[in-house]
PDB file of C-alpha atoms in Angstrom:
ATOM      1  CA  MET A   1      -0.037   0.030  -0.084  1.00 76.00           C
ATOM      2  CA  THR A   2       1.421   3.564  -1.003  1.00 88.00           C
ATOM      3  CA  LEU A   3       1.766   6.453   1.252  1.00 90.00           C
ATOM      4  CA  LEU A   4      -1.215   8.124  -0.317  1.00 91.00           C
ATOM      5  CA  SER A   5      -3.343   5.059   0.182  1.00 92.00           C
ATOM      6  CA  ARG A   6      -2.620   5.271   3.747  1.00 93.00           C
ATOM      7  CA  LEU A   7      -3.428   8.777   3.898  1.00 94.00           C
ATOM      8  CA  LEU A   8      -6.755   8.444   2.354  1.00 94.00           C
ATOM      9  CA  ALA A   9      -7.455   5.425   4.573  1.00 95.00           C
ATOM     10  CA  LEU A  10      -7.513   8.187   7.310  1.00 96.00           C
ATOM     11  CA  PHE A  11     -10.079  10.414   5.519  1.00 97.00           C
ATOM     12  CA  PRO A  12     -13.065   8.667   7.130  1.00 96.00           C
ATOM     13  CA  ALA A  13     -11.757   9.257  10.583  1.00 97.00           C
ATOM     14  CA  LEU A  14     -10.969  12.757   9.805  1.00 97.00           C
ATOM     15  CA  MET A  15     -14.566  13.359   8.481  1.00 97.00           C
ATOM     16  CA  VAL A  16     -15.953  12.313  11.701  1.00 97.00           C
ATOM     17  CA  LEU A  17     -13.766  14.665  13.569  1.00 97.00           C
ATOM     18  CA  LEU A  18     -14.613  17.493  11.258  1.00 97.00           C
ATOM     19  CA  THR A  19     -18.175  16.855  11.434  1.00 97.00           C
ATOM     20  CA  LEU A  20     -18.446  16.796  15.273  1.00 97.00           C
ATOM     21  CA  GLY A  21     -16.235  20.039  15.369  1.00 97.00           C
ATOM     22  CA  ALA A  22     -18.891  21.487  12.885  1.00 97.00           C
ATOM     23  CA  VAL A  23     -21.704  20.514  15.207  1.00 97.00           C
ATOM     24  CA  LEU A  24     -20.016  22.012  18.285  1.00 97.00           C
ATOM     25  CA  TYR A  25     -19.300  25.396  16.441  1.00 96.00           C
ATOM     26  CA  LEU A  26     -22.980  25.340  15.446  1.00 96.00           C
ATOM     27  CA  CYS A  27     -24.139  24.786  19.058  1.00 95.00           C
ATOM     28  CA  SER A  28     -21.802  27.677  20.399  1.00 94.00           C
ATOM     29  CA  HIS A  29     -22.349  29.742  17.377  1.00 93.00           C
ATOM     30  CA  PRO A  30     -25.902  29.286  16.025  1.00 94.00           C
ATOM     31  CA  GLY A  31     -26.737  30.825  12.761  1.00 95.00           C
ATOM     32  CA  ILE A  32     -26.489  30.354   8.996  1.00 95.00           C
ATOM     33  CA  PRO A  33     -22.783  30.510   8.767  1.00 95.00           C
ATOM     34  CA  ALA A  34     -22.301  27.725  11.355  1.00 95.00           C
ATOM     35  CA  LEU A  35     -24.996  25.660   9.659  1.00 96.00           C
ATOM     36  CA  GLY A  36     -23.329  26.310   6.165  1.00 96.00           C
ATOM     37  CA  LEU A  37     -20.203  25.085   7.734  1.00 96.00           C
ATOM     38  CA  LEU A  38     -21.782  21.958   8.790  1.00 97.00           C
ATOM     39  CA  LEU A  39     -23.210  21.050   5.490  1.00 97.00           C
ATOM     40  CA  GLY A  40     -20.174  21.942   3.598  1.00 97.00           C
ATOM     41  CA  VAL A  41     -18.137  19.616   5.705  1.00 97.00           C
ATOM     42  CA  ILE A  42     -20.735  16.619   5.450  1.00 97.00           C
ATOM     43  CA  TYR A  43     -21.635  17.107   1.714  1.00 97.00           C
ATOM     44  CA  GLY A  44     -19.141  19.598   0.354  1.00 97.00           C
ATOM     45  CA  LEU A  45     -15.648  18.592   1.446  1.00 97.00           C
ATOM     46  CA  PRO A  46     -15.802  14.742   0.013  1.00 98.00           C
ATOM     47  CA  VAL A  47     -17.143  15.719  -3.447  1.00 98.00           C
ATOM     48  CA  LEU A  48     -14.521  18.631  -3.806  1.00 97.00           C
ATOM     49  CA  LEU A  49     -11.776  16.161  -2.957  1.00 97.00           C
ATOM     50  CA  HIS A  50     -13.311  13.449  -5.057  1.00 98.00           C
ATOM     51  CA  ARG A  51     -13.297  15.523  -8.076  1.00 97.00           C
ATOM     52  CA  LEU A  52      -9.763  16.569  -7.525  1.00 97.00           C
ATOM     53  CA  HIS A  53      -8.823  13.029  -7.207  1.00 96.00           C
ATOM     54  CA  GLN A  54     -10.379  11.953 -10.273  1.00 96.00           C
ATOM     55  CA  TRP A  55      -8.713  14.665 -12.295  1.00 96.00           C
ATOM     56  CA  ARG A  56      -5.480  13.597 -10.896  1.00 96.00           C
ATOM     57  CA  TYR A  57      -6.050   9.827 -10.597  1.00 96.00           C
ATOM     58  CA  PRO A  58      -8.960   8.677 -12.631  1.00 96.00           C
ATOM     59  CA  VAL A  59     -10.654   5.464 -11.920  1.00 96.00           C
ATOM     60  CA  LYS A  60     -10.627   3.231 -14.982  1.00 94.00           C
ATOM     61  CA  GLU A  61     -12.502   0.211 -15.738  1.00 96.00           C
ATOM     62  CA  GLY A  62     -10.580  -3.204 -15.880  1.00 95.00           C
ATOM     63  CA  ILE A  63      -8.619  -5.649 -13.684  1.00 94.00           C
ATOM     64  CA  SER A  64      -6.005  -4.297 -11.370  1.00 93.00           C
ATOM     65  CA  TYR A  65      -4.434  -5.345  -8.025  1.00 92.00           C
ATOM     66  CA  LEU A  66      -4.800  -3.639  -4.548  1.00 90.00           C
ATOM     67  CA  ARG A  67      -1.588  -4.779  -3.054  1.00 86.00           C
ATOM     68  CA  GLY A  68       1.656  -3.532  -4.422  1.00 80.00           C
ATOM     69  CA  THR A  69       3.710  -0.447  -5.047  1.00 84.00           C
ATOM     70  CA  ASP A  70       1.210   1.018  -7.580  1.00 89.00           C
ATOM     71  CA  TYR A  71      -1.350   3.581  -6.204  1.00 93.00           C
ATOM     72  CA  SER A  72      -4.870   2.350  -6.775  1.00 94.00           C
ATOM     73  CA  PRO A  73      -7.237   5.301  -7.894  1.00 96.00           C
ATOM     74  CA  TRP A  74     -10.263   3.215  -6.913  1.00 96.00           C
ATOM     75  CA  TRP A  75      -8.972   2.724  -3.260  1.00 96.00           C
ATOM     76  CA  GLY A  76      -8.617   6.608  -2.933  1.00 96.00           C
ATOM     77  CA  SER A  77     -12.103   7.103  -4.395  1.00 97.00           C
ATOM     78  CA  HIS A  78     -13.813   4.643  -2.067  1.00 97.00           C
ATOM     79  CA  GLN A  79     -12.321   6.283   0.914  1.00 97.00           C
ATOM     80  CA  LEU A  80     -13.785   9.469  -0.182  1.00 97.00           C
ATOM     81  CA  GLN A  81     -17.142   7.863  -0.364  1.00 96.00           C
ATOM     82  CA  VAL A  82     -17.090   5.470   2.594  1.00 95.00           C
ATOM     83  CA  ILE A  83     -18.410   7.768   5.050  1.00 96.00           C
ATOM     84  CA  TYR A  84     -21.680   7.683   3.313  1.00 97.00           C
ATOM     85  CA  ILE A  85     -21.900   3.949   3.184  1.00 94.00           C
ATOM     86  CA  ALA A  86     -21.248   4.004   6.980  1.00 94.00           C
ATOM     87  CA  PHE A  87     -23.823   6.485   7.677  1.00 95.00           C
ATOM     88  CA  PRO A  88     -26.603   6.019   5.048  1.00 95.00           C
ATOM     89  CA  ALA A  89     -28.689   8.330   6.603  1.00 96.00           C
ATOM     90  CA  LEU A  90     -26.799  11.394   5.249  1.00 96.00           C
ATOM     91  CA  GLU A  91     -27.976  10.145   1.707  1.00 97.00           C
ATOM     92  CA  THR A  92     -31.387   9.121   2.962  1.00 96.00           C
ATOM     93  CA  VAL A  93     -32.216  12.825   3.582  1.00 96.00           C
ATOM     94  CA  LEU A  94     -31.450  13.678   0.019  1.00 96.00           C
ATOM     95  CA  ARG A  95     -33.691  10.911  -1.508  1.00 96.00           C
ATOM     96  CA  LEU A  96     -36.518  12.504   0.240  1.00 94.00           C
ATOM     97  CA  ILE A  97     -36.188  15.730  -1.664  1.00 94.00           C
ATOM     98  CA  PRO A  98     -37.340  15.239  -5.406  1.00 93.00           C
ATOM     99  CA  GLY A  99     -34.370  15.350  -7.812  1.00 94.00           C
ATOM    100  CA  ALA A 100     -31.711  16.232  -5.132  1.00 96.00           C
ATOM    101  CA  PHE A 101     -30.133  12.678  -4.899  1.00 97.00           C
ATOM    102  CA  SER A 102     -29.960  12.482  -8.723  1.00 97.00           C
ATOM    103  CA  ALA A 103     -28.165  15.959  -8.867  1.00 97.00           C
ATOM    104  CA  TRP A 104     -25.851  14.397  -6.037  1.00 98.00           C
ATOM    105  CA  LEU A 105     -24.836  11.661  -7.901  1.00 98.00           C
ATOM    106  CA  ARG A 106     -23.977  13.803 -10.891  1.00 98.00           C
ATOM    107  CA  LEU A 107     -21.639  15.872  -8.726  1.00 97.00           C
ATOM    108  CA  TRP A 108     -19.620  12.558  -8.157  1.00 97.00           C
ATOM    109  CA  GLY A 109     -19.432  12.062 -12.097  1.00 96.00           C
ATOM    110  CA  ALA A 110     -22.481   9.815 -12.572  1.00 97.00           C
ATOM    111  CA  LYS A 111     -24.717  10.275 -15.550  1.00 97.00           C
ATOM    112  CA  VAL A 112     -28.095  10.392 -14.454  1.00 97.00           C
ATOM    113  CA  GLY A 113     -31.325  11.150 -16.647  1.00 96.00           C
ATOM    114  CA  GLN A 114     -34.708  12.899 -15.624  1.00 96.00           C
ATOM    115  CA  GLN A 115     -37.550  11.466 -13.438  1.00 96.00           C
ATOM    116  CA  VAL A 116     -35.408   8.932 -11.660  1.00 97.00           C
ATOM    117  CA  TYR A 117     -37.288   7.600  -8.508  1.00 97.00           C
ATOM    118  CA  TRP A 118     -35.039   6.464  -5.591  1.00 97.00           C
ATOM    119  CA  THR A 119     -36.433   4.712  -2.677  1.00 95.00           C
ATOM    120  CA  PRO A 120     -35.030   5.815   0.589  1.00 92.00           C
ATOM    121  CA  ARG A 121     -32.932   2.753   1.469  1.00 94.00           C
ATOM    122  CA  LEU A 122     -30.482   1.793  -1.053  1.00 94.00           C
ATOM    123  CA  GLU A 123     -26.702   1.120  -1.268  1.00 95.00           C
ATOM    124  CA  ILE A 124     -24.387   2.493  -3.913  1.00 96.00           C
ATOM    125  CA  ALA A 125     -20.695   1.679  -3.697  1.00 95.00           C
ATOM    126  CA  ASP A 126     -19.272   3.729  -6.573  1.00 97.00           C
ATOM    127  CA  ARG A 127     -21.288   6.942  -6.940  1.00 96.00           C
ATOM    128  CA  GLY A 128     -19.362   8.003 -10.110  1.00 96.00           C
ATOM    129  CA  LEU A 129     -19.548   4.850 -11.975  1.00 97.00           C
ATOM    130  CA  LEU A 130     -23.112   4.812 -12.924  1.00 98.00           C
ATOM    131  CA  GLU A 131     -25.146   5.630 -16.170  1.00 98.00           C
ATOM    132  CA  ILE A 132     -28.828   5.962 -15.767  1.00 98.00           C
ATOM    133  CA  GLY A 133     -31.642   6.905 -18.344  1.00 97.00           C
ATOM    134  CA  ASP A 134     -34.744   8.588 -17.636  1.00 97.00           C
ATOM    135  CA  ARG A 135     -37.834   7.319 -15.924  1.00 97.00           C
ATOM    136  CA  VAL A 136     -36.318   4.696 -13.936  1.00 97.00           C
ATOM    137  CA  VAL A 137     -37.648   3.338 -10.656  1.00 97.00           C
ATOM    138  CA  VAL A 138     -34.981   1.855  -8.152  1.00 97.00           C
ATOM    139  CA  GLY A 139     -36.882  -0.277  -5.541  1.00 95.00           C
ATOM    140  CA  HIS A 140     -36.325  -0.766  -1.761  1.00 95.00           C
ATOM    141  CA  GLY A 141     -32.988  -2.104  -0.718  1.00 95.00           C
ATOM    142  CA  VAL A 142     -31.514  -2.167  -4.340  1.00 96.00           C
ATOM    143  CA  GLY A 143     -27.606  -2.455  -4.179  1.00 96.00           C
ATOM    144  CA  LEU A 144     -25.445  -1.061  -7.104  1.00 97.00           C
ATOM    145  CA  TYR A 145     -21.928  -2.179  -6.816  1.00 97.00           C
ATOM    146  CA  SER A 146     -19.469  -1.200  -9.627  1.00 96.00           C
ATOM    147  CA  HIS A 147     -16.817  -3.022  -8.345  1.00 96.00           C
ATOM    148  CA  ALA A 148     -15.901  -6.506  -7.054  1.00 95.00           C
ATOM    149  CA  ILE A 149     -12.828  -7.927  -5.307  1.00 94.00           C
ATOM    150  CA  LYS A 150     -11.578 -11.320  -4.716  1.00 93.00           C
ATOM    151  CA  PRO A 151      -8.280 -12.793  -3.350  1.00 92.00           C
ATOM    152  CA  LYS A 152      -5.852 -14.334  -5.969  1.00 87.00           C
ATOM    153  CA  ARG A 153      -2.424 -15.409  -5.442  1.00 84.00           C
ATOM    154  CA  GLU A 154      -1.600 -13.662  -2.308  1.00 84.00           C
ATOM    155  CA  ASN A 155      -3.279 -10.495  -3.655  1.00 90.00           C
ATOM    156  CA  LEU A 156      -6.398  -8.718  -4.270  1.00 92.00           C
ATOM    157  CA  LEU A 157      -7.905  -8.556  -7.611  1.00 93.00           C
ATOM    158  CA  LEU A 158      -9.973  -5.671  -8.380  1.00 95.00           C
ATOM    159  CA  TYR A 159     -12.480  -5.481 -11.258  1.00 96.00           C
ATOM    160  CA  VAL A 160     -14.122  -2.370 -12.072  1.00 97.00           C
ATOM    161  CA  LYS A 161     -16.804  -1.463 -14.613  1.00 97.00           C
ATOM    162  CA  VAL A 162     -19.869   0.964 -14.895  1.00 98.00           C
ATOM    163  CA  ILE A 163     -23.208  -0.030 -14.378  1.00 98.00           C
ATOM    164  CA  LYS A 164     -25.660   0.990 -17.234  1.00 97.00           C
ATOM    165  CA  ILE A 165     -29.264   1.229 -16.680  1.00 97.00           C
ATOM    166  CA  GLY A 166     -31.327   2.499 -19.615  1.00 96.00           C
ATOM    167  CA  SER A 167     -34.493   4.546 -19.755  1.00 96.00           C
ATOM    168  CA  ASP A 168     -38.045   3.133 -18.494  1.00 96.00           C
ATOM    169  CA  VAL A 169     -36.307   0.418 -16.276  1.00 96.00           C
ATOM    170  CA  PHE A 170     -37.927  -0.931 -13.155  1.00 96.00           C
ATOM    171  CA  ILE A 171     -35.593  -2.539 -10.567  1.00 95.00           C
ATOM    172  CA  GLY A 172     -37.236  -4.603  -8.038  1.00 94.00           C
ATOM    173  CA  GLY A 173     -36.722  -4.325  -4.315  1.00 94.00           C
ATOM    174  CA  GLY A 174     -33.767  -6.356  -2.904  1.00 95.00           C
ATOM    175  CA  SER A 175     -31.843  -6.720  -6.340  1.00 95.00           C
ATOM    176  CA  ARG A 176     -28.162  -6.409  -6.535  1.00 96.00           C
ATOM    177  CA  LEU A 177     -26.099  -5.359  -9.649  1.00 96.00           C
ATOM    178  CA  ALA A 178     -22.643  -6.157 -10.029  1.00 96.00           C
ATOM    179  CA  PRO A 179     -20.025  -4.455 -12.056  1.00 96.00           C
ATOM    180  CA  GLY A 180     -20.771  -4.255 -15.843  1.00 96.00           C
ATOM    181  CA  SER A 181     -24.362  -4.924 -15.343  1.00 96.00           C
ATOM    182  CA  GLU A 182     -26.427  -3.462 -18.270  1.00 96.00           C
ATOM    183  CA  LEU A 183     -30.208  -3.220 -18.210  1.00 96.00           C
ATOM    184  CA  ALA A 184     -31.615  -2.096 -21.658  1.00 95.00           C
ATOM    185  CA  ASP A 185     -34.540   0.423 -22.148  1.00 95.00           C
ATOM    186  CA  GLY A 186     -37.791  -0.688 -20.852  1.00 94.00           C
ATOM    187  CA  SER A 187     -36.202  -3.791 -18.800  1.00 93.00           C
ATOM    188  CA  TYR A 188     -38.178  -5.017 -15.595  1.00 92.00           C
ATOM    189  CA  LEU A 189     -35.883  -6.688 -12.872  1.00 93.00           C
ATOM    190  CA  PRO A 190     -37.595  -8.845 -10.629  1.00 92.00           C
ATOM    191  CA  ALA A 191     -37.419  -8.416  -6.816  1.00 92.00           C
ATOM    192  CA  ASP A 192     -34.213  -9.866  -5.144  1.00 92.00           C
ATOM    193  CA  SER A 193     -32.590 -10.243  -8.311  1.00 92.00           C
ATOM    194  CA  ASP A 194     -28.817 -10.992  -8.389  1.00 93.00           C
ATOM    195  CA  LEU A 195     -26.813  -9.939 -11.457  1.00 93.00           C
ATOM    196  CA  TYR A 196     -23.506 -11.103 -11.850  1.00 92.00           C
ATOM    197  CA  PRO A 197     -20.596  -9.137 -13.643  1.00 94.00           C
ATOM    198  CA  ASN A 198     -21.179  -8.077 -17.169  1.00 94.00           C
ATOM    199  CA  ARG A 199     -24.649  -9.443 -17.095  1.00 93.00           C
ATOM    200  CA  GLU A 200     -26.913  -7.755 -19.823  1.00 91.00           C
ATOM    201  CA  ILE A 201     -30.610  -7.628 -19.353  1.00 90.00           C
ATOM    202  CA  SER A 202     -33.188  -7.067 -21.814  1.00 86.00           C
ATOM    203  CA  PRO A 203     -37.090  -7.177 -22.145  1.00 83.00           C
ATOM    204  CA  GLU A 204     -37.047 -10.133 -24.565  1.00 67.00           C
ATOM    205  CA  ILE A 205     -34.752 -12.016 -22.080  1.00 60.00           C
ATOM    206  CA  LEU A 206     -36.984 -11.423 -19.136  1.00 58.00           C
ATOM    207  CA  GLU A 207     -40.090 -12.423 -21.094  1.00 56.00           C
ATOM    208  CA  THR A 208     -38.466 -15.805 -22.003  1.00 51.00           C
ATOM    209  CA  SER A 209     -37.211 -16.506 -18.439  1.00 52.00           C
ATOM    210  CA  GLU A 210     -40.742 -15.610 -16.967  1.00 52.00           C
ATOM    211  CA  ILE A 211     -42.416 -17.972 -19.441  1.00 45.00           C
ATOM    212  CA  SER A 212     -40.075 -20.629 -18.467  1.00 48.00           C
ATOM    213  CA  GLU A 213     -40.735 -20.127 -14.629  1.00 52.00           C
ATOM    214  CA  ILE A 214     -44.519 -20.103 -15.260  1.00 42.00           C
ATOM    215  CA  LEU A 215     -43.993 -23.679 -17.219  1.00 42.00           C
ATOM    216  CA  GLU A 216     -41.922 -24.976 -14.355  1.00 51.00           C
ATOM    217  CA  MET A 217     -44.311 -23.912 -11.777  1.00 47.00           C
ATOM    218  CA  THR A 218     -46.975 -25.587 -13.742  1.00 46.00           C
ATOM    219  CA  ASP A 219     -45.157 -29.079 -14.322  1.00 47.00           C
ATOM    220  CA  GLU A 220     -44.357 -29.111 -10.456  1.00 49.00           C
ATOM    221  CA  LYS A 221     -47.241 -27.521  -8.488  1.00 49.00           C
ATOM    222  CA  LEU A 222     -50.508 -28.154 -10.273  1.00 45.00           C
ATOM    223  CA  PRO A 223     -51.988 -31.600  -9.222  1.00 47.00           C
ATOM    224  CA  PRO A 224     -52.766 -34.337 -11.827  1.00 48.00           C
ATOM    225  CA  LEU A 225     -55.739 -33.711 -13.953  1.00 39.00           C
ATOM    226  CA  GLU A 226     -57.644 -36.677 -12.155  1.00 44.00           C
ATOM    227  CA  THR A 227     -56.949 -35.414  -8.684  1.00 38.00           C
ATOM    228  CA  ALA A 228     -58.078 -31.870  -9.693  1.00 38.00           C
ATOM    229  CA  ILE A 229     -61.406 -32.908 -10.964  1.00 34.00           C
ATOM    230  CA  ALA A 230     -62.169 -35.648  -8.513  1.00 38.00           C
ATOM    231  CA  PRO A 231     -63.746 -33.431  -5.723  1.00 39.00           C
ATOM    232  CA  THR A 232     -66.071 -31.947  -8.482  1.00 36.00           C
ATOM    233  CA  LEU A 233     -67.227 -35.351  -9.588  1.00 34.00           C
ATOM    234  CA  ASP A 234     -67.986 -36.370  -6.062  1.00 39.00           C
ATOM    235  CA  THR A 235     -70.099 -33.402  -5.405  1.00 34.00           C
ATOM    236  CA  LEU A 236     -72.309 -34.482  -8.383  1.00 36.00           C
TER     237      LEU A 236
END
């Protein structure tokens, strides 16, 4: 781990200290300036540093390794965002204000269309690695993860790829999208769906899978014809 990696690993703790300091200042000096300072620390500082970091060390798609002498831009980007993962209420407030959360994601570098509905509870691991179209509904408890990590040969393999969601898409509650997931325009993702890396979903694929599920349910769960009509015959 490089020196910059170690320094950025301290950023979440620094954010906690700065926030506590801003809260104490607001209590001792109530007013608009103190409130602005608190909001600036919570919502302004991480975004500003992330944009500077992205300009100097842009996060790139593909495979890399976290251990070694090379600095991982994703690691730095993650440390600047981890405060919102640890304290999700900070972003839940934004999702209660129409349009605020979409604008918030755009500040991080995401591409978000119009009329996107975000339910209050969800998890986004990489705010700048999203491309979302118009009129999208993101259900309760959805997870969007544009990175995946696994151990490999005494190292940690990192895979990063943008998640792309088209227009007029409905993502059912509890679904989880892995890096490289793509949902075409008009797609409907059922609740509790798990998309593995680089999985592409289109309305045609979903219709075919739903028909298959219906056929399987018909074969497995419906009683034989004789059993089904027997009670009716007995009552005649």
